Short mmCIF file of C-alpha atoms and ligand atoms in Angstrom, two decimals:
data_model
loop_
_atom_site.label_atom_id
_atom_site.label_comp_id
_atom_site.label_asym_id
_atom_site.label_seq_id
_atom_site.Cartn_x
_atom_site.Cartn_y
_atom_site.Cartn_z
CA MET A 276 -12.80 -172.91 -25.92
CA SER A 277 -10.21 -175.05 -24.13
CA ILE A 278 -7.04 -176.34 -25.71
CA ASN A 279 -5.60 -179.50 -24.16
CA LEU A 280 -1.89 -180.06 -24.72
CA ILE A 281 0.89 -181.98 -23.03
CA ASP A 282 3.54 -179.82 -21.36
CA ALA A 283 7.33 -180.44 -21.19
CA GLN A 284 6.89 -182.72 -18.14
CA GLY A 285 4.33 -184.83 -20.00
CA ASP A 286 1.45 -183.46 -17.90
CA ILE A 287 -1.92 -182.57 -19.40
CA LEU A 288 -2.14 -178.84 -20.00
CA ILE A 289 -5.60 -177.28 -19.97
CA THR A 290 -5.94 -173.66 -20.99
CA ASN A 291 -8.47 -170.86 -21.32
CA ARG A 292 -11.07 -172.29 -19.01
CA LYS A 293 -12.91 -170.83 -16.04
CA TYR A 294 -13.07 -172.73 -12.75
CA VAL A 295 -14.87 -172.17 -9.47
CA ILE A 296 -13.34 -173.97 -6.50
CA THR A 297 -14.66 -173.91 -2.93
CA GLY A 298 -12.34 -174.69 -0.04
CA ALA A 299 -9.47 -173.19 -2.04
CA THR A 300 -7.44 -172.00 0.94
CA SER A 301 -6.00 -175.36 1.87
CA GLY A 302 -5.41 -179.00 0.88
CA ILE A 303 -6.99 -180.38 -2.29
CA GLY A 304 -8.88 -177.18 -3.22
CA ASN A 305 -5.74 -175.07 -2.83
CA ALA A 306 -3.57 -177.48 -4.85
CA LEU A 307 -6.19 -177.43 -7.62
CA ALA A 308 -6.28 -173.62 -7.59
CA VAL A 309 -2.48 -173.57 -7.97
CA ARG A 310 -2.51 -176.02 -10.88
CA PHE A 311 -5.50 -174.63 -12.79
CA SER A 312 -4.54 -170.96 -12.39
CA LYS A 313 -1.36 -171.48 -14.41
CA ASN A 314 -3.34 -171.24 -17.64
CA ASN A 315 -6.92 -170.55 -16.65
CA VAL A 316 -9.08 -168.23 -14.59
CA VAL A 317 -9.91 -169.59 -11.13
CA PHE A 318 -12.57 -168.21 -8.79
CA ALA A 319 -11.17 -169.41 -5.47
CA GLY A 320 -13.50 -169.68 -2.44
CA TYR A 321 -12.21 -168.70 0.98
CA ARG A 322 -13.81 -168.40 4.40
CA ASN A 323 -10.82 -167.25 6.41
CA LYS A 324 -9.90 -163.72 5.30
CA ASP A 325 -6.28 -164.26 6.42
CA PHE A 326 -5.76 -166.43 3.31
CA VAL A 327 -6.90 -163.90 0.68
CA GLU A 328 -3.41 -162.48 0.15
CA ASN A 329 -1.96 -166.01 -0.14
CA LEU A 330 -4.50 -166.80 -2.86
CA LYS A 331 -3.72 -163.59 -4.75
CA LYS A 332 0.01 -164.33 -4.57
CA ILE A 333 -0.44 -167.69 -6.36
CA SER A 334 -1.38 -166.06 -9.67
CA SER A 335 -3.06 -163.00 -11.13
CA ASN A 336 -5.49 -165.52 -12.70
CA ILE A 337 -6.99 -166.18 -9.25
CA ILE A 338 -10.10 -164.25 -8.25
CA PRO A 339 -10.80 -164.88 -4.54
CA PHE A 340 -14.42 -164.86 -3.37
CA TYR A 341 -15.80 -165.14 0.15
CA ILE A 342 -18.03 -168.11 0.94
CA ASP A 343 -19.08 -169.61 4.25
CA MET A 344 -20.70 -172.96 3.52
CA GLU A 345 -22.64 -172.78 6.79
CA GLU A 346 -24.40 -169.60 5.81
CA LYS A 347 -27.13 -169.53 3.16
CA GLY A 348 -26.80 -165.79 2.52
CA SER A 349 -23.08 -166.11 1.96
CA ILE A 350 -23.60 -168.90 -0.58
CA SER A 351 -26.10 -166.77 -2.54
CA ARG A 352 -23.86 -163.70 -2.45
CA ALA A 353 -20.92 -165.79 -3.70
CA ALA A 354 -22.99 -167.24 -6.58
CA GLU A 355 -24.30 -163.78 -7.54
CA TYR A 356 -20.77 -162.36 -7.48
CA ILE A 357 -19.44 -165.11 -9.77
CA LYS A 358 -22.36 -164.69 -12.20
CA SER A 359 -21.70 -160.94 -12.29
CA GLN A 360 -18.07 -161.61 -13.26
CA ALA A 361 -18.47 -164.46 -15.78
CA ASP A 362 -21.26 -165.45 -18.13
CA LYS A 363 -19.72 -168.92 -18.46
CA ILE A 364 -17.99 -171.23 -15.97
CA ASP A 365 -16.50 -174.46 -17.33
CA VAL A 366 -16.04 -176.39 -14.10
CA LEU A 367 -17.24 -176.11 -10.51
CA VAL A 368 -15.19 -178.08 -7.98
CA ASN A 369 -17.02 -178.55 -4.68
CA ALA A 370 -14.06 -179.17 -2.38
CA ALA A 371 -14.91 -177.44 0.92
CA GLY A 372 -15.53 -179.90 3.71
CA TYR A 373 -14.64 -181.17 7.14
CA VAL A 374 -15.09 -184.24 9.31
CA VAL A 375 -17.51 -184.79 12.18
CA GLY A 376 -16.67 -187.86 14.23
CA GLY A 377 -17.41 -189.42 17.58
CA ALA A 378 -19.46 -192.34 18.84
CA MET A 379 -22.94 -192.52 17.34
CA GLU A 380 -24.46 -193.18 20.75
CA SER A 381 -23.28 -189.81 22.09
CA VAL A 382 -22.41 -187.48 19.19
CA ASP A 383 -24.40 -184.25 19.30
CA VAL A 384 -27.09 -184.34 16.61
CA ASP A 385 -26.58 -180.60 15.98
CA ASP A 386 -22.99 -181.41 14.97
CA ILE A 387 -24.37 -183.89 12.42
CA ARG A 388 -26.77 -181.21 11.12
CA LYS A 389 -23.81 -178.87 10.62
CA GLN A 390 -21.86 -181.67 8.91
CA PHE A 391 -24.65 -182.07 6.37
CA GLU A 392 -25.00 -178.28 5.99
CA VAL A 393 -21.32 -177.90 5.03
CA ASN A 394 -20.59 -181.18 3.22
CA VAL A 395 -23.91 -181.62 1.40
CA PHE A 396 -26.58 -178.88 1.41
CA SER A 397 -24.20 -175.98 0.77
CA HIS A 398 -22.77 -177.72 -2.31
CA LEU A 399 -26.22 -178.46 -3.69
CA ASP A 400 -27.35 -174.88 -3.04
CA PHE A 401 -24.23 -173.33 -4.60
CA SER A 402 -24.34 -175.70 -7.60
CA GLN A 403 -28.04 -175.00 -8.25
CA GLN A 404 -27.38 -171.26 -8.22
CA LEU A 405 -24.44 -171.58 -10.63
CA LEU A 406 -26.22 -173.97 -13.03
CA PRO A 407 -27.27 -171.20 -15.46
CA VAL A 408 -23.60 -170.43 -16.20
CA LEU A 409 -22.08 -173.92 -15.73
CA LYS A 410 -21.09 -175.40 -19.08
CA ASP A 411 -19.03 -178.54 -18.66
CA LYS A 412 -18.62 -180.25 -15.28
CA ILE A 413 -19.35 -180.33 -11.58
CA ILE A 414 -16.62 -182.24 -9.78
CA ASN A 415 -17.47 -183.15 -6.20
CA ILE A 416 -14.69 -184.04 -3.80
CA SER A 417 -16.46 -186.88 -2.06
CA SER A 418 -14.44 -189.50 -0.17
CA MET A 419 -13.95 -193.22 0.27
CA ALA A 420 -16.03 -192.48 3.40
CA SER A 421 -18.99 -192.50 0.99
CA PHE A 422 -18.73 -196.31 1.04
CA GLY A 423 -19.92 -196.08 4.65
CA ILE A 424 -17.54 -198.46 6.39
CA PHE A 425 -15.61 -196.27 8.83
CA PRO A 426 -16.70 -196.46 12.49
CA PHE A 427 -16.47 -193.28 14.61
CA ILE A 428 -16.72 -190.99 11.58
CA ALA A 429 -20.25 -192.07 10.69
CA PRO A 430 -21.58 -188.48 10.24
CA TYR A 431 -18.81 -187.79 7.73
CA CYS A 432 -19.51 -191.10 5.89
CA ALA A 433 -23.24 -190.32 5.75
CA SER A 434 -22.62 -186.79 4.46
CA LYS A 435 -20.40 -188.01 1.62
CA ARG A 436 -22.84 -190.79 0.68
CA SER A 437 -25.68 -188.26 0.60
CA LEU A 438 -23.65 -185.88 -1.53
CA ASP A 439 -23.03 -188.69 -4.03
CA ILE A 440 -26.67 -189.82 -4.15
CA LEU A 441 -28.10 -186.30 -4.61
CA PHE A 442 -25.68 -185.31 -7.37
CA ASN A 443 -25.78 -188.68 -9.14
CA LEU A 444 -29.56 -188.47 -9.42
CA MET A 445 -29.29 -184.83 -10.49
CA GLN A 446 -27.04 -186.00 -13.32
CA ILE A 447 -29.55 -188.65 -14.40
CA GLU A 448 -32.48 -186.21 -14.23
CA MET A 449 -30.63 -183.54 -16.21
CA SER A 450 -29.16 -185.87 -18.84
CA ALA A 451 -32.01 -185.38 -21.33
CA LYS A 452 -31.69 -181.60 -21.38
CA SER A 453 -28.11 -180.77 -20.45
CA ALA A 454 -24.59 -181.81 -21.41
CA LEU A 455 -23.31 -180.99 -17.92
CA LYS A 456 -21.28 -183.86 -16.48
CA ILE A 457 -21.30 -184.53 -12.72
CA VAL A 458 -18.37 -186.46 -11.31
CA SER A 459 -17.68 -187.80 -7.82
CA VAL A 460 -14.02 -188.13 -6.83
CA LYS A 461 -13.55 -190.46 -3.86
CA PRO A 462 -10.04 -190.13 -2.44
CA GLY A 463 -8.61 -192.38 0.25
CA VAL A 464 -6.49 -190.74 2.91
CA ILE A 465 -4.71 -187.68 1.50
CA ALA A 466 -1.92 -185.83 3.30
CA THR A 467 -3.71 -182.57 4.12
CA ALA A 468 -4.53 -180.67 7.30
CA LEU A 469 -8.09 -182.09 7.29
CA TRP A 470 -7.57 -184.82 9.90
CA GLY A 471 -5.62 -182.72 12.42
CA LYS A 472 -8.19 -179.92 12.14
CA SER A 473 -10.93 -182.47 12.70
CA MET A 474 -9.41 -183.61 15.98
CA GLU A 475 -9.60 -180.01 17.18
CA LEU A 476 -13.15 -179.50 15.89
CA ASN A 477 -14.39 -182.77 17.42
CA LYS A 478 -12.88 -182.34 20.89
CA LYS A 479 -16.29 -182.41 22.60
CA SER A 480 -17.47 -185.59 20.84
CA ILE A 481 -14.11 -187.26 21.38
CA GLU A 482 -14.27 -186.57 25.11
CA LYS A 483 -17.80 -187.97 25.27
CA ALA A 484 -16.81 -191.06 23.26
CA LYS A 485 -13.93 -191.87 25.62
CA ASP A 486 -16.58 -193.19 27.98
CA GLY A 487 -16.77 -196.75 26.63
CA TYR A 488 -14.56 -196.37 23.55
CA ALA A 489 -11.27 -195.08 24.98
CA GLU A 490 -8.99 -197.46 23.01
CA ALA A 491 -10.79 -196.95 19.72
CA ILE A 492 -10.72 -193.17 20.14
CA GLU A 493 -7.02 -193.20 20.99
CA TYR A 494 -6.32 -195.30 17.88
CA LEU A 495 -8.33 -192.89 15.73
CA ARG A 496 -6.57 -189.87 17.25
CA GLU A 497 -3.16 -191.36 16.44
CA SER A 498 -4.24 -192.27 12.90
CA ALA A 499 -5.68 -188.80 12.29
CA TYR A 500 -2.34 -187.13 13.00
CA LYS A 501 -0.45 -189.77 10.97
CA ASN A 502 -2.84 -189.26 8.02
CA GLN A 503 -1.56 -185.70 7.63
CA THR A 504 1.85 -187.01 6.56
CA ASN A 505 1.27 -190.67 5.64
CA GLY A 506 -1.63 -190.00 3.28
CA LEU A 507 -1.30 -189.89 -0.50
CA ASN A 508 0.28 -186.73 -1.89
CA VAL A 509 -2.36 -184.16 -2.77
CA GLU A 510 -0.82 -183.71 -6.24
CA LYS A 511 -2.03 -187.22 -7.14
CA VAL A 512 -5.62 -186.04 -6.61
CA VAL A 513 -4.91 -182.95 -8.69
CA ASP A 514 -3.48 -185.14 -11.50
CA LEU A 515 -6.63 -187.26 -11.48
CA ILE A 516 -8.91 -184.21 -11.56
CA VAL A 517 -6.95 -182.69 -14.45
CA LYS A 518 -7.38 -185.99 -16.29
CA ILE A 519 -11.12 -186.03 -15.53
CA ASP A 520 -11.36 -182.42 -16.68
CA SER A 521 -9.71 -183.24 -19.99
CA CYS A 522 -12.19 -186.10 -20.61
CA ARG A 523 -15.17 -185.47 -22.84
CA ARG A 524 -17.03 -188.41 -21.32
CA PRO A 525 -15.77 -188.89 -17.78
CA LYS A 526 -17.04 -191.69 -15.55
CA SER A 527 -19.49 -190.63 -12.86
CA SER A 528 -17.23 -191.85 -10.04
CA TYR A 529 -13.49 -192.23 -9.49
CA THR A 530 -11.58 -193.64 -6.52
CA ILE A 531 -7.99 -192.65 -5.83
CA GLY A 532 -5.60 -194.41 -3.46
CA ALA A 533 -5.22 -198.13 -2.68
CA ASP A 534 -7.32 -197.67 0.50
CA ALA A 535 -10.19 -196.16 -1.50
CA LYS A 536 -10.07 -199.00 -4.01
CA VAL A 537 -10.23 -201.59 -1.20
CA ALA A 538 -13.13 -199.68 0.41
CA ALA A 539 -14.96 -199.75 -2.95
CA ILE A 540 -14.57 -203.54 -3.18
CA PHE A 541 -15.62 -204.00 0.45
CA SER A 542 -18.78 -202.03 -0.16
CA MET A 543 -19.89 -204.49 -2.84
CA LEU A 544 -19.94 -207.42 -0.42
CA PRO A 545 -23.08 -208.47 1.49
CA GLN A 546 -23.69 -206.15 4.49
CA ARG A 547 -23.35 -209.00 6.99
CA LEU A 548 -19.87 -209.85 5.66
CA VAL A 549 -18.83 -206.18 5.48
CA ASN A 550 -19.87 -205.65 9.11
CA PHE A 551 -18.03 -208.79 10.21
CA MET A 552 -14.81 -207.66 8.51
CA VAL A 553 -15.04 -204.04 9.70
CA LYS A 554 -15.60 -205.18 13.30
CA LYS A 555 -12.68 -207.63 13.06
CA LEU A 556 -10.33 -204.98 11.63
CA LEU A 557 -11.39 -202.44 14.26
CA HIS A 558 -10.79 -204.88 17.13
CA GLN A 559 -7.41 -205.92 15.67
CA LYS A 560 -6.25 -202.30 15.36
CA ILE A 561 -7.36 -201.39 18.87
CA LYS A 562 -5.55 -204.38 20.42
CA ARG A 563 -2.19 -203.38 18.88
N1 LIG B 263 -7.63 -185.29 3.23
C1 LIG B 263 -8.25 -186.42 3.04
O1 LIG B 263 -7.80 -187.50 3.49
C2 LIG B 263 -9.52 -186.46 2.24
C3 LIG B 263 -9.93 -187.70 1.76
C4 LIG B 263 -11.12 -187.77 1.04
C5 LIG B 263 -11.86 -186.65 0.80
N2 LIG B 263 -11.44 -185.45 1.29
C6 LIG B 263 -12.29 -184.29 1.02
O2 LIG B 263 -11.55 -183.33 0.30
C7 LIG B 263 -12.10 -182.04 0.53
C8 LIG B 263 -10.97 -181.09 0.87
O3 LIG B 263 -10.38 -181.52 2.08
P1 LIG B 263 -8.81 -181.37 2.37
O4 LIG B 263 -8.29 -182.70 2.70
O5 LIG B 263 -8.19 -180.56 1.31
O6 LIG B 263 -8.91 -180.57 3.77
P2 LIG B 263 -8.48 -179.11 4.19
O7 LIG B 263 -7.05 -178.90 3.86
O8 LIG B 263 -8.91 -178.99 5.59
O9 LIG B 263 -9.35 -178.17 3.25
C9 LIG B 263 -10.72 -177.99 3.49
C10 LIG B 263 -11.15 -176.69 2.87
O10 LIG B 263 -12.56 -176.54 3.08
C11 LIG B 263 -12.80 -175.28 3.68
N3 LIG B 263 -13.98 -175.27 4.53
C12 LIG B 263 -14.27 -176.11 5.55
N4 LIG B 263 -15.42 -175.74 6.14
C13 LIG B 263 -15.86 -174.64 5.48
C14 LIG B 263 -17.00 -173.79 5.60
N5 LIG B 263 -17.92 -173.97 6.56
N6 LIG B 263 -17.13 -172.75 4.74
C15 LIG B 263 -16.20 -172.53 3.77
N7 LIG B 263 -15.10 -173.28 3.61
C16 LIG B 263 -14.94 -174.33 4.45
C17 LIG B 263 -11.55 -175.00 4.50
O11 LIG B 263 -11.50 -173.62 4.82
P3 LIG B 263 -10.93 -173.15 6.24
O12 LIG B 263 -9.43 -173.13 6.08
O13 LIG B 263 -11.54 -171.80 6.42
O14 LIG B 263 -11.38 -174.16 7.26
C18 LIG B 263 -10.48 -175.47 3.53
O15 LIG B 263 -10.21 -174.49 2.57
C19 LIG B 263 -13.11 -182.20 1.67
O16 LIG B 263 -14.41 -182.19 1.14
C20 LIG B 263 -12.77 -183.55 2.26
O17 LIG B 263 -13.89 -184.16 2.83
C21 LIG B 263 -10.28 -185.32 1.98
#
């Protein structure tokens, strides 16, 4: 049973729960592991073995587990391991992810396949396998990219939209037989290593896109590096997720950040108007 209190700083304090977090070695997943492990058990997913000791140092409440979201066998082994250690998990946070970008006319389709493997299929696979022990919530770290209005990161946008559609319909289908809540958190730009890493991972697509889109790609490159410091502080996302976790009836979708809220409003406009505005903004930014 969980006991929700307010601590001396006025923050919500959640205790005695069990969490599983993927992508726990960095950024949002890591910040969540730090916060939740203060008073709860956290199964923290890592891919890079160099980070295991860092995870263990955070708290003795952290139980690291290996998971490579690109590898089906690894996902199954991770789920089996967790089920062997706990007969009940309160919350699964699907946080692992990365960004595939480039120009849609030249981006390698295999890179898009991998984007969907990591950002969508792996989360569905892992969640399905953990369902027998999941008691309260699945919280997916989606993105404002799910609103589908960001040129040159179309594969990322499509992956986040797909993640949201698949899990939202899962929630509707399961509602008659299960109390499990499924929540999509759609952050705007957050100050993590995600964007810088993406520039490295997308070198090939970026080079290809320079042929015809040099200014746009240069603008995106500059923004990506700025995002790492200019984005919203990751603790704001953690605060929101703690709030969602303490809710008995959370909403199915939350945006966080002024940029994400604007993107949400944009996405409600007619497609023709959205496209007009996105093109105008893109051309304005490139001309600067
Ligand atoms: N930062 C933003 O502006 C932002 C905004 C909206 C949504 N998001 C979403 O938030 C989530 C977390 O991103 P972040 O900003 O915290 O970025 P991050 O610091 O780069 O963290 C991403 C985490 O995912 C893990 N990961 C990536 N690919 C993996 C794979 N194939 N197998 C296992 N683990 C893998 C990374 O592990 P490695 O260290 O091994 O790569 C890392 O632990 C992502 O889903 C991202 O799309 C981020």
